[in-house]
Amino acid sequence: MTGLQSQQHADRSFPRLHPRPAAGWVNDPNGIMFVDGRWHVFFQYNPGSARHEDIHWGHTSSADLLAWEEHPVALHPRPGTTDGFGCWSGVGVIDGGLPAVVYSAARDRHGRSEVVVVHGSADARDWSGERIVAAALPSDERVTMVRDPFLFELGGHRWAIQGAGRSDVGGALLLYGADDLDAWTEEGYLLDAEAPVVSDLAPCEGWECPQLVQVGEDWVLIMSLWLDGQPHRGVAWALGSLTIDEGTSRPVFTARRTGLIDEGSSFYAPQAVQSDGSDGQPARVLLWGWAQELAPAGVPGRSQADADEHGWSGMLTFPRELIVRDDQVELVPARELTALRAEPVEVAALPDQSEVVLTGTGTAELVLGGSGEQTVWQGELATGEEVRVLIDASIVEIHRMGHPALTFRAYPSDGEHYALRHDASVTAEAWSLRVPTPTA
């Protein structure tokens, strides 16, 4: 096991603070759970190339959400079996006191997957156990795509949903009873794109990576809006209530408001996990997202050929906390991240690993420049608003009170640096961010 952040990399754009292997493709965060005093985070991973194929589950863990340790690959696809085309996205759960993972097993590229369960070791480091098919393909012939199981508890029972596409409505969520983790029962649908309020979301072919978590008295549903072979339509949230219907004894989600959770160019497929405070922090919902290699307009991005040349693609965001404020769903940086702050620095020439906090009223912009200049972000601060800008080489994460988060990619080269400009009426504090020391 090695410290992911201790590795050196020839590519300046490679992150130092966001954990990922030195090479290969990374996409969706998966299987997040707190076990044996550590946060375990899995992720979609192709160790063989910087391309989205041959998907495994990579594995990292941390005791403090700052210093991350690399573990051996947790799940490998098995040619000729139910997951021969890849071990796709899923979640982690404690079942009978022991960790387990639940994931989409794909036989081919057509988007119709089965749910597979693997029970792990007590320390969540050994995933060599039997792979059990808990849910086969859905019986509804209108389903054109199904994947990404998620588990939740309500009314004394464990339930599951899967993201789906349906030929008549587009996005839908299949519902299952999952009291027996190894054998699910089909229970119809929790929701589809024609339901009140969620019908206002952008049309798409399916809802991916559904997440359903409780924040106070509210329930928050998160869906990634998927179009086959086209740019993603973003990640939506729906705020509402979750109750048990007296007639059917099944969960019913009623939305009252929707929006987008991150409006940056590269954010997709987040995973949320309900933390009960056993990690020493107050009860909260933590969330990670996938940061794709997609830069904002006006900033040169990276092509697949670029990714092939550098040998890596994609990363996970910093951990974030999901909150509900003024009937809006927001993401804020996980409280642990302030411990990364090191020496104060000038905003006119920011290090590749840095944070800026803006307050006041007026305009501000983040640029990446040298001989030329690229505007990564610009915004207008309102009175009383705080903006936090977190930079780690090629990833920029911006959090504004009352606004969706913003996740961007930009690629500094020799002679270039980030700089933050702002009106005199805006106050800026900035720090370099330290690479944390791995913990046992």
Short mmCIF file of C-alpha atoms in Angstrom, two decimals:
data_model
loop_
_atom_site.label_atom_id
_atom_site.label_comp_id
_atom_site.label_asym_id
_atom_site.label_seq_id
_atom_site.Cartn_x
_atom_site.Cartn_y
_atom_site.Cartn_z
CA MET A 1 0.00 0.00 0.00
CA THR A 2 1.44 3.38 -1.00
CA GLY A 3 0.58 7.01 -0.42
CA LEU A 4 -1.13 8.17 -3.60
CA GLN A 5 -0.18 11.80 -3.07
CA SER A 6 3.51 11.05 -2.49
CA GLN A 7 3.99 10.06 -6.13
CA GLN A 8 5.81 12.36 -8.53
CA HIS A 9 4.50 12.74 -12.06
CA ALA A 10 6.06 14.07 -15.24
CA ASP A 11 2.83 15.83 -16.20
CA ARG A 12 2.41 19.14 -14.36
CA SER A 13 -1.37 18.84 -14.76
CA PHE A 14 -1.48 15.66 -12.69
CA PRO A 15 -3.11 16.31 -9.27
CA ARG A 16 -1.15 16.10 -6.01
CA LEU A 17 -4.07 16.34 -3.54
CA HIS A 18 -6.79 14.37 -5.31
CA PRO A 19 -6.06 10.64 -5.02
CA ARG A 20 -5.76 8.65 -8.23
CA PRO A 21 -3.28 6.08 -9.60
CA ALA A 22 -0.33 7.38 -11.59
CA ALA A 23 -1.73 6.03 -14.86
CA GLY A 24 -4.95 4.79 -16.42
CA TRP A 25 -8.55 5.91 -16.78
CA VAL A 26 -10.65 7.00 -13.76
CA ASN A 27 -14.35 7.86 -13.73
CA ASP A 28 -17.27 7.40 -11.28
CA PRO A 29 -16.69 7.23 -7.50
CA ASN A 30 -18.12 3.97 -6.14
CA GLY A 31 -18.70 1.94 -2.98
CA ILE A 32 -17.91 4.69 -0.47
CA MET A 33 -18.08 3.50 3.15
CA PHE A 34 -16.52 4.15 6.56
CA VAL A 35 -14.99 0.92 7.87
CA ASP A 36 -12.43 0.16 10.56
CA GLY A 37 -11.69 3.85 11.18
CA ARG A 38 -11.11 4.73 7.52
CA TRP A 39 -13.06 6.12 4.60
CA HIS A 40 -12.87 3.64 1.72
CA VAL A 41 -13.48 5.10 -1.74
CA PHE A 42 -13.61 2.93 -4.84
CA PHE A 43 -13.75 4.21 -8.43
CA GLN A 44 -14.18 3.11 -12.01
CA TYR A 45 -10.70 2.34 -13.26
CA ASN A 46 -8.94 1.06 -16.36
CA PRO A 47 -5.35 0.30 -15.30
CA GLY A 48 -4.35 -0.57 -18.86
CA SER A 49 -4.94 2.71 -20.69
CA ALA A 50 -6.37 6.24 -20.48
CA ARG A 51 -9.57 5.08 -22.19
CA HIS A 52 -13.06 4.20 -20.94
CA GLU A 53 -12.89 0.43 -21.37
CA ASP A 54 -12.04 -2.73 -19.40
CA ILE A 55 -13.50 -1.21 -16.23
CA HIS A 56 -12.20 -2.40 -12.85
CA TRP A 57 -12.76 -0.98 -9.36
CA GLY A 58 -9.78 0.95 -8.02
CA HIS A 59 -9.54 1.39 -4.25
CA THR A 60 -8.14 4.05 -1.91
CA SER A 61 -8.71 4.84 1.76
CA SER A 62 -8.10 7.61 4.28
CA ALA A 63 -8.47 8.13 8.01
CA ASP A 64 -8.94 11.90 7.66
CA LEU A 65 -10.12 12.63 4.06
CA LEU A 66 -6.75 14.32 3.45
CA ALA A 67 -4.01 11.71 3.13
CA TRP A 68 -4.95 8.77 0.90
CA GLU A 69 -3.48 5.29 0.65
CA GLU A 70 -3.64 3.13 -2.45
CA HIS A 71 -4.89 -0.46 -2.23
CA PRO A 72 -4.83 -3.25 -4.81
CA VAL A 73 -7.59 -3.25 -7.42
CA ALA A 74 -10.77 -4.45 -5.67
CA LEU A 75 -12.80 -5.85 -8.58
CA HIS A 76 -11.66 -7.18 -11.97
CA PRO A 77 -14.00 -7.95 -14.89
CA ARG A 78 -14.21 -11.66 -15.69
CA PRO A 79 -14.36 -12.37 -19.43
CA GLY A 80 -17.29 -14.53 -20.48
CA THR A 81 -19.27 -13.89 -17.28
CA THR A 82 -21.93 -11.45 -16.11
CA ASP A 83 -19.31 -8.69 -15.67
CA GLY A 84 -17.15 -9.58 -18.67
CA PHE A 85 -17.61 -6.08 -20.14
CA GLY A 86 -16.82 -4.37 -16.86
CA CYS A 87 -17.59 -3.88 -13.19
CA TRP A 88 -19.63 -0.71 -13.44
CA SER A 89 -20.88 1.68 -10.80
CA GLY A 90 -22.41 0.79 -7.46
CA VAL A 91 -22.35 1.42 -3.73
CA GLY A 92 -20.98 0.09 -0.47
CA VAL A 93 -23.05 -1.10 2.47
CA ILE A 94 -22.62 -2.72 5.87
CA ASP A 95 -24.60 -5.97 5.80
CA GLY A 96 -24.74 -8.17 8.88
CA GLY A 97 -21.92 -6.12 10.42
CA LEU A 98 -19.57 -6.65 7.47
CA PRO A 99 -18.84 -4.53 4.38
CA ALA A 100 -20.26 -5.45 0.99
CA VAL A 101 -20.31 -3.80 -2.42
CA VAL A 102 -23.18 -3.80 -4.90
CA TYR A 103 -22.42 -2.99 -8.53
CA SER A 104 -23.63 -3.13 -12.13
CA ALA A 105 -22.22 -6.12 -13.98
CA ALA A 106 -22.19 -5.58 -17.73
CA ARG A 107 -21.95 -8.39 -20.27
CA ASP A 108 -21.75 -6.01 -23.25
CA ARG A 109 -21.81 -2.34 -24.20
CA HIS A 110 -25.58 -2.01 -24.57
CA GLY A 111 -26.30 -0.58 -21.12
CA ARG A 112 -28.41 -3.40 -19.67
CA SER A 113 -26.69 -4.75 -16.59
CA GLU A 114 -27.35 -7.12 -13.69
CA VAL A 115 -26.79 -6.28 -10.02
CA VAL A 116 -23.94 -8.20 -8.41
CA VAL A 117 -23.09 -8.34 -4.68
CA VAL A 118 -19.67 -9.13 -3.20
CA HIS A 119 -19.21 -9.52 0.56
CA GLY A 120 -15.82 -8.25 1.69
CA SER A 121 -13.46 -8.74 4.61
CA ALA A 122 -14.04 -6.96 7.92
CA ASP A 123 -11.44 -4.29 7.06
CA ALA A 124 -12.86 -3.73 3.52
CA ARG A 125 -9.58 -4.64 1.86
CA ASP A 126 -10.27 -8.14 0.49
CA TRP A 127 -12.92 -8.45 -2.25
CA SER A 128 -12.15 -11.92 -3.53
CA GLY A 129 -15.45 -13.41 -2.35
CA GLU A 130 -18.23 -14.95 -4.43
CA ARG A 131 -20.02 -12.66 -6.89
CA ILE A 132 -23.75 -13.09 -6.40
CA VAL A 133 -26.39 -11.88 -8.89
CA ALA A 134 -28.95 -10.10 -6.69
CA ALA A 135 -31.12 -8.66 -9.48
CA ALA A 136 -31.35 -9.81 -13.08
CA LEU A 137 -32.48 -7.65 -15.99
CA PRO A 138 -35.82 -5.92 -15.27
CA SER A 139 -38.97 -7.55 -16.57
CA ASP A 140 -40.38 -4.32 -18.10
CA GLU A 141 -39.61 -4.48 -21.84
CA ARG A 142 -39.74 -0.67 -22.09
CA VAL A 143 -36.43 -0.44 -20.19
CA THR A 144 -33.68 0.47 -22.64
CA MET A 145 -30.89 1.04 -20.11
CA VAL A 146 -30.42 0.00 -16.48
CA ARG A 147 -27.43 0.44 -14.16
CA ASP A 148 -26.00 2.00 -10.99
CA PRO A 149 -27.74 0.49 -7.94
CA PHE A 150 -28.22 2.54 -4.76
CA LEU A 151 -29.45 1.37 -1.33
CA PHE A 152 -31.44 3.21 1.35
CA GLU A 153 -33.51 2.39 4.42
CA LEU A 154 -37.09 3.47 5.14
CA GLY A 155 -39.92 2.12 7.26
CA GLY A 156 -37.79 -0.58 8.82
CA HIS A 157 -36.79 -2.07 5.45
CA ARG A 158 -33.90 -1.81 3.03
CA TRP A 159 -34.75 -0.68 -0.47
CA ALA A 160 -32.80 -0.24 -3.68
CA ILE A 161 -33.11 1.84 -6.82
CA GLN A 162 -31.41 1.61 -10.19
CA GLY A 163 -31.03 4.29 -12.81
CA ALA A 164 -32.88 3.49 -16.00
CA GLY A 165 -33.94 4.71 -19.39
CA ARG A 166 -37.42 3.87 -20.60
CA SER A 167 -38.60 4.04 -24.22
CA ASP A 168 -41.74 6.04 -23.36
CA VAL A 169 -40.46 8.62 -20.85
CA GLY A 170 -36.66 8.69 -20.83
CA GLY A 171 -35.35 8.87 -17.24
CA ALA A 172 -36.76 6.49 -14.62
CA LEU A 173 -35.81 4.86 -11.33
CA LEU A 174 -36.52 1.18 -10.82
CA LEU A 175 -37.47 0.19 -7.26
CA TYR A 176 -36.53 -3.03 -5.43
CA GLY A 177 -36.93 -4.59 -2.03
CA ALA A 178 -33.47 -5.47 -0.74
CA ASP A 179 -33.86 -6.76 2.82
CA ASP A 180 -31.95 -9.79 1.56
CA LEU A 181 -28.93 -8.13 -0.01
CA ASP A 182 -28.27 -11.20 -2.16
CA ALA A 183 -31.81 -11.53 -3.61
CA TRP A 184 -33.80 -8.42 -4.58
CA THR A 185 -37.48 -8.25 -5.49
CA GLU A 186 -38.80 -5.97 -8.25
CA GLU A 187 -41.24 -3.38 -6.88
CA GLY A 188 -41.98 -1.27 -9.97
CA TYR A 189 -40.77 2.34 -10.16
CA LEU A 190 -39.93 4.97 -7.58
CA LEU A 191 -40.12 7.82 -10.11
CA ASP A 192 -39.99 8.67 -13.79
CA ALA A 193 -39.42 11.78 -15.88
CA GLU A 194 -43.14 12.54 -16.23
CA ALA A 195 -43.64 13.00 -12.48
CA PRO A 196 -44.58 16.49 -11.21
CA VAL A 197 -41.67 18.90 -10.72
CA VAL A 198 -38.98 16.51 -12.06
CA SER A 199 -40.66 16.79 -15.47
CA ASP A 200 -39.02 20.25 -15.67
CA LEU A 201 -35.55 18.68 -15.93
CA ALA A 202 -33.76 18.60 -19.27
CA PRO A 203 -34.94 15.67 -21.42
CA CYS A 204 -32.51 12.76 -21.58
CA GLU A 205 -32.40 9.08 -22.46
CA GLY A 206 -31.89 7.89 -18.91
CA TRP A 207 -31.04 8.74 -15.33
CA GLU A 208 -27.66 7.44 -14.22
CA CYS A 209 -26.04 7.12 -10.80
CA PRO A 210 -29.15 7.86 -8.67
CA GLN A 211 -28.47 8.84 -5.06
CA LEU A 212 -31.17 9.26 -2.38
CA VAL A 213 -30.12 10.71 0.98
CA GLN A 214 -31.77 12.38 3.94
CA VAL A 215 -30.73 15.85 5.09
CA GLY A 216 -32.63 16.89 8.20
CA GLU A 217 -36.33 16.42 7.45
CA ASP A 218 -35.77 16.54 3.68
CA TRP A 219 -34.80 13.88 1.17
CA VAL A 220 -32.50 14.74 -1.72
CA LEU A 221 -32.53 12.72 -4.94
CA ILE A 222 -29.59 13.13 -7.32
CA MET A 223 -29.61 11.90 -10.93
CA SER A 224 -27.02 12.25 -13.71
CA LEU A 225 -28.79 13.10 -16.97
CA TRP A 226 -27.53 10.79 -19.71
CA LEU A 227 -27.61 11.03 -23.50
CA ASP A 228 -25.98 8.17 -25.37
CA GLY A 229 -22.94 9.32 -27.33
CA GLN A 230 -23.56 13.01 -26.57
CA PRO A 231 -22.39 15.49 -23.91
CA HIS A 232 -23.97 14.84 -20.55
CA ARG A 233 -26.94 17.03 -19.61
CA GLY A 234 -25.62 17.68 -16.10
CA VAL A 235 -26.35 16.39 -12.61
CA ALA A 236 -29.77 17.27 -11.23
CA TRP A 237 -31.15 17.30 -7.70
CA ALA A 238 -34.73 17.02 -6.56
CA LEU A 239 -35.67 18.11 -3.04
CA GLY A 240 -38.73 16.56 -1.48
CA SER A 241 -40.21 13.96 0.84
CA LEU A 242 -39.95 10.18 1.03
CA THR A 243 -42.81 8.29 2.64
CA ILE A 244 -44.32 4.81 2.72
CA ASP A 245 -47.58 4.49 0.79
CA GLU A 246 -50.21 2.89 3.05
CA GLY A 247 -51.82 1.04 0.18
CA THR A 248 -48.75 -0.51 -1.44
CA SER A 249 -46.29 -0.38 1.52
CA ARG A 250 -43.72 0.96 -0.93
CA PRO A 251 -41.66 4.17 -0.81
CA VAL A 252 -43.04 7.25 -2.58
CA PHE A 253 -40.82 10.22 -3.43
CA THR A 254 -42.58 13.57 -3.88
CA ALA A 255 -40.44 16.37 -5.30
CA ARG A 256 -41.07 20.04 -4.57
CA ARG A 257 -38.05 21.66 -6.21
CA THR A 258 -35.24 20.79 -8.63
CA GLY A 259 -31.97 22.24 -9.87
CA LEU A 260 -28.43 21.40 -10.95
CA ILE A 261 -25.90 20.53 -8.27
CA ASP A 262 -22.75 21.55 -10.20
CA GLU A 263 -22.71 23.75 -13.29
CA GLY A 264 -19.05 23.29 -14.20
CA SER A 265 -17.92 21.80 -17.47
CA SER A 266 -16.48 18.56 -16.09
CA PHE A 267 -18.64 17.33 -13.17
CA TYR A 268 -20.64 14.10 -13.51
CA ALA A 269 -21.73 10.85 -11.82
CA PRO A 270 -21.39 11.82 -8.13
CA GLN A 271 -21.84 9.42 -5.25
CA ALA A 272 -23.30 10.50 -1.89
CA VAL A 273 -22.93 8.67 1.39
CA GLN A 274 -24.85 9.18 4.62
CA SER A 275 -22.34 9.59 7.47
CA ASP A 276 -23.68 8.88 10.97
CA GLY A 277 -20.85 10.65 12.81
CA SER A 278 -18.76 7.54 13.48
CA ASP A 279 -15.85 9.30 11.74
CA GLY A 280 -15.72 11.86 14.57
CA GLN A 281 -17.59 14.58 12.67
CA PRO A 282 -21.26 15.57 13.02
CA ALA A 283 -23.72 13.51 11.01
CA ARG A 284 -23.65 14.71 7.39
CA VAL A 285 -23.86 13.66 3.76
CA LEU A 286 -20.52 13.41 1.95
CA LEU A 287 -20.27 13.47 -1.84
CA TRP A 288 -17.58 12.92 -4.45
CA GLY A 289 -17.93 13.46 -8.20
CA TRP A 290 -16.06 12.48 -11.34
CA ALA A 291 -14.03 15.33 -12.89
CA GLN A 292 -13.83 14.60 -16.61
CA GLU A 293 -11.18 15.97 -18.96
CA LEU A 294 -13.52 18.70 -20.21
CA ALA A 295 -12.38 22.31 -19.95
CA PRO A 296 -14.71 25.35 -19.94
CA ALA A 297 -15.28 27.40 -23.09
CA GLY A 298 -12.22 29.43 -24.00
CA VAL A 299 -9.77 27.16 -22.15
CA PRO A 300 -7.81 24.61 -24.20
CA GLY A 301 -8.82 21.10 -23.18
CA ARG A 302 -7.32 17.68 -23.71
CA SER A 303 -8.24 15.32 -26.49
CA GLN A 304 -8.23 11.55 -26.25
CA ALA A 305 -4.89 11.64 -28.06
CA ASP A 306 -3.53 13.97 -25.35
CA ALA A 307 -4.76 11.61 -22.64
CA ASP A 308 -3.15 8.67 -24.42
CA GLU A 309 0.14 10.54 -24.61
CA HIS A 310 0.14 11.47 -20.91
CA GLY A 311 -1.17 8.05 -19.86
CA TRP A 312 -4.02 9.14 -17.59
CA SER A 313 -7.53 10.59 -17.69
CA GLY A 314 -10.07 11.66 -15.07
CA MET A 315 -10.08 12.05 -11.31
CA LEU A 316 -12.44 12.36 -8.37
CA THR A 317 -13.29 15.73 -6.87
CA PHE A 318 -12.42 16.72 -3.34
CA PRO A 319 -14.96 15.38 -0.83
CA ARG A 320 -17.91 17.74 -0.42
CA GLU A 321 -20.74 18.07 2.06
CA LEU A 322 -24.30 18.19 0.75
CA ILE A 323 -26.51 20.69 2.56
CA VAL A 324 -29.99 22.17 2.17
CA ARG A 325 -30.15 25.94 2.60
CA ASP A 326 -33.17 28.12 1.84
CA ASP A 327 -34.85 25.22 0.02
CA GLN A 328 -31.84 24.83 -2.26
CA VAL A 329 -29.41 21.93 -2.41
CA GLU A 330 -25.77 23.02 -2.25
CA LEU A 331 -22.32 21.47 -2.04
CA VAL A 332 -19.61 22.87 0.24
CA PRO A 333 -16.03 21.64 0.69
CA ALA A 334 -15.68 18.95 3.37
CA ARG A 335 -14.71 20.68 6.60
CA GLU A 336 -11.48 18.66 6.83
CA LEU A 337 -10.02 20.42 3.77
CA THR A 338 -9.13 23.61 5.67
CA ALA A 339 -6.31 21.57 7.27
CA LEU A 340 -4.55 21.55 3.88
CA ARG A 341 -3.87 25.29 4.12
CA ALA A 342 -0.16 26.10 4.48
CA GLU A 343 1.56 29.46 3.85
CA PRO A 344 -0.30 32.61 2.75
CA VAL A 345 0.36 33.46 -0.92
CA GLU A 346 -0.36 36.32 -3.30
CA VAL A 347 -3.41 35.90 -5.53
CA ALA A 348 -1.53 37.43 -8.48
CA ALA A 349 0.60 34.28 -8.84
CA LEU A 350 -1.01 31.24 -7.27
CA PRO A 351 0.79 27.92 -6.80
CA ASP A 352 -0.58 24.87 -8.60
CA GLN A 353 -1.98 23.70 -5.25
CA SER A 354 -3.78 26.60 -3.61
CA GLU A 355 -7.01 27.94 -2.13
CA VAL A 356 -8.56 31.41 -2.34
CA VAL A 357 -11.42 32.70 -0.18
CA LEU A 358 -13.29 35.73 -1.50
CA THR A 359 -15.67 37.97 0.44
CA GLY A 360 -17.24 41.36 -0.19
CA THR A 361 -19.21 42.79 -3.09
CA GLY A 362 -17.96 43.05 -6.67
CA THR A 363 -16.43 41.09 -9.52
CA ALA A 364 -13.67 38.48 -9.49
CA GLU A 365 -12.07 36.20 -12.06
CA LEU A 366 -9.65 33.32 -12.10
CA VAL A 367 -7.25 33.22 -15.06
CA LEU A 368 -4.53 30.87 -16.22
CA GLY A 369 -1.91 32.81 -18.06
CA GLY A 370 1.64 33.48 -19.14
CA SER A 371 2.29 34.94 -22.58
CA GLY A 372 -1.44 34.48 -23.24
CA GLU A 373 -4.37 34.28 -20.89
CA GLN A 374 -7.39 32.03 -20.39
CA THR A 375 -10.34 32.90 -18.17
CA VAL A 376 -11.29 29.84 -16.13
CA TRP A 377 -14.05 31.55 -14.11
CA GLN A 378 -15.54 34.98 -13.52
CA GLY A 379 -18.35 35.99 -11.23
CA GLU A 380 -20.13 38.74 -9.35
CA LEU A 381 -20.12 38.49 -5.56
CA ALA A 382 -23.19 39.66 -3.68
CA THR A 383 -23.09 41.30 -0.26
CA GLY A 384 -22.38 38.72 2.42
CA GLU A 385 -21.39 36.02 -0.06
CA GLU A 386 -18.30 33.86 0.33
CA VAL A 387 -16.56 32.09 -2.56
CA ARG A 388 -13.97 29.35 -2.07
CA VAL A 389 -11.68 28.44 -4.97
CA LEU A 390 -9.69 25.19 -4.62
CA ILE A 391 -6.95 24.46 -7.16
CA ASP A 392 -4.96 21.26 -7.64
CA ALA A 393 -3.01 21.46 -10.90
CA SER A 394 -5.61 20.80 -13.61
CA ILE A 395 -8.75 20.79 -11.42
CA VAL A 396 -10.49 23.92 -10.14
CA GLU A 397 -13.43 23.58 -7.70
CA ILE A 398 -15.46 26.67 -6.87
CA HIS A 399 -18.09 26.91 -4.14
CA ARG A 400 -20.39 29.93 -3.83
CA MET A 401 -23.05 30.38 -1.18
CA GLY A 402 -26.49 30.10 -2.77
CA HIS A 403 -25.17 28.75 -6.09
CA PRO A 404 -24.39 25.37 -7.66
CA ALA A 405 -20.78 24.29 -7.33
CA LEU A 406 -18.46 24.68 -10.34
CA THR A 407 -15.94 22.03 -11.34
CA PHE A 408 -13.53 22.97 -14.13
CA ARG A 409 -10.41 21.55 -15.75
CA ALA A 410 -7.52 23.67 -16.99
CA TYR A 411 -3.98 22.60 -17.87
CA PRO A 412 -1.05 24.80 -16.81
CA SER A 413 2.06 24.54 -18.94
CA ASP A 414 5.58 25.94 -18.59
CA GLY A 415 5.53 29.67 -17.93
CA GLU A 416 1.86 29.71 -16.92
CA HIS A 417 0.26 30.18 -13.52
CA TYR A 418 -3.16 30.75 -12.01
CA ALA A 419 -4.08 34.27 -10.86
CA LEU A 420 -7.14 35.70 -9.12
CA ARG A 421 -8.20 39.25 -9.94
CA HIS A 422 -10.89 41.14 -8.08
CA ASP A 423 -12.43 44.55 -7.45
CA ALA A 424 -11.09 46.65 -4.61
CA SER A 425 -14.37 46.05 -2.78
CA VAL A 426 -13.66 42.29 -2.69
CA THR A 427 -11.30 40.82 -0.11
CA ALA A 428 -9.16 37.82 -1.03
CA GLU A 429 -7.19 35.49 1.24
CA ALA A 430 -5.03 32.80 -0.33
CA TRP A 431 -2.89 29.90 0.84
CA SER A 432 -0.73 27.26 -0.73
CA LEU A 433 -2.05 23.76 -0.03
CA ARG A 434 0.26 21.14 1.49
CA VAL A 435 0.57 17.55 0.37
CA PRO A 436 -0.51 15.62 3.47
CA THR A 437 1.57 12.91 5.11
CA PRO A 438 0.06 9.42 4.75
CA THR A 439 -1.34 7.96 7.96
CA ALA A 440 -1.41 4.33 9.00
#
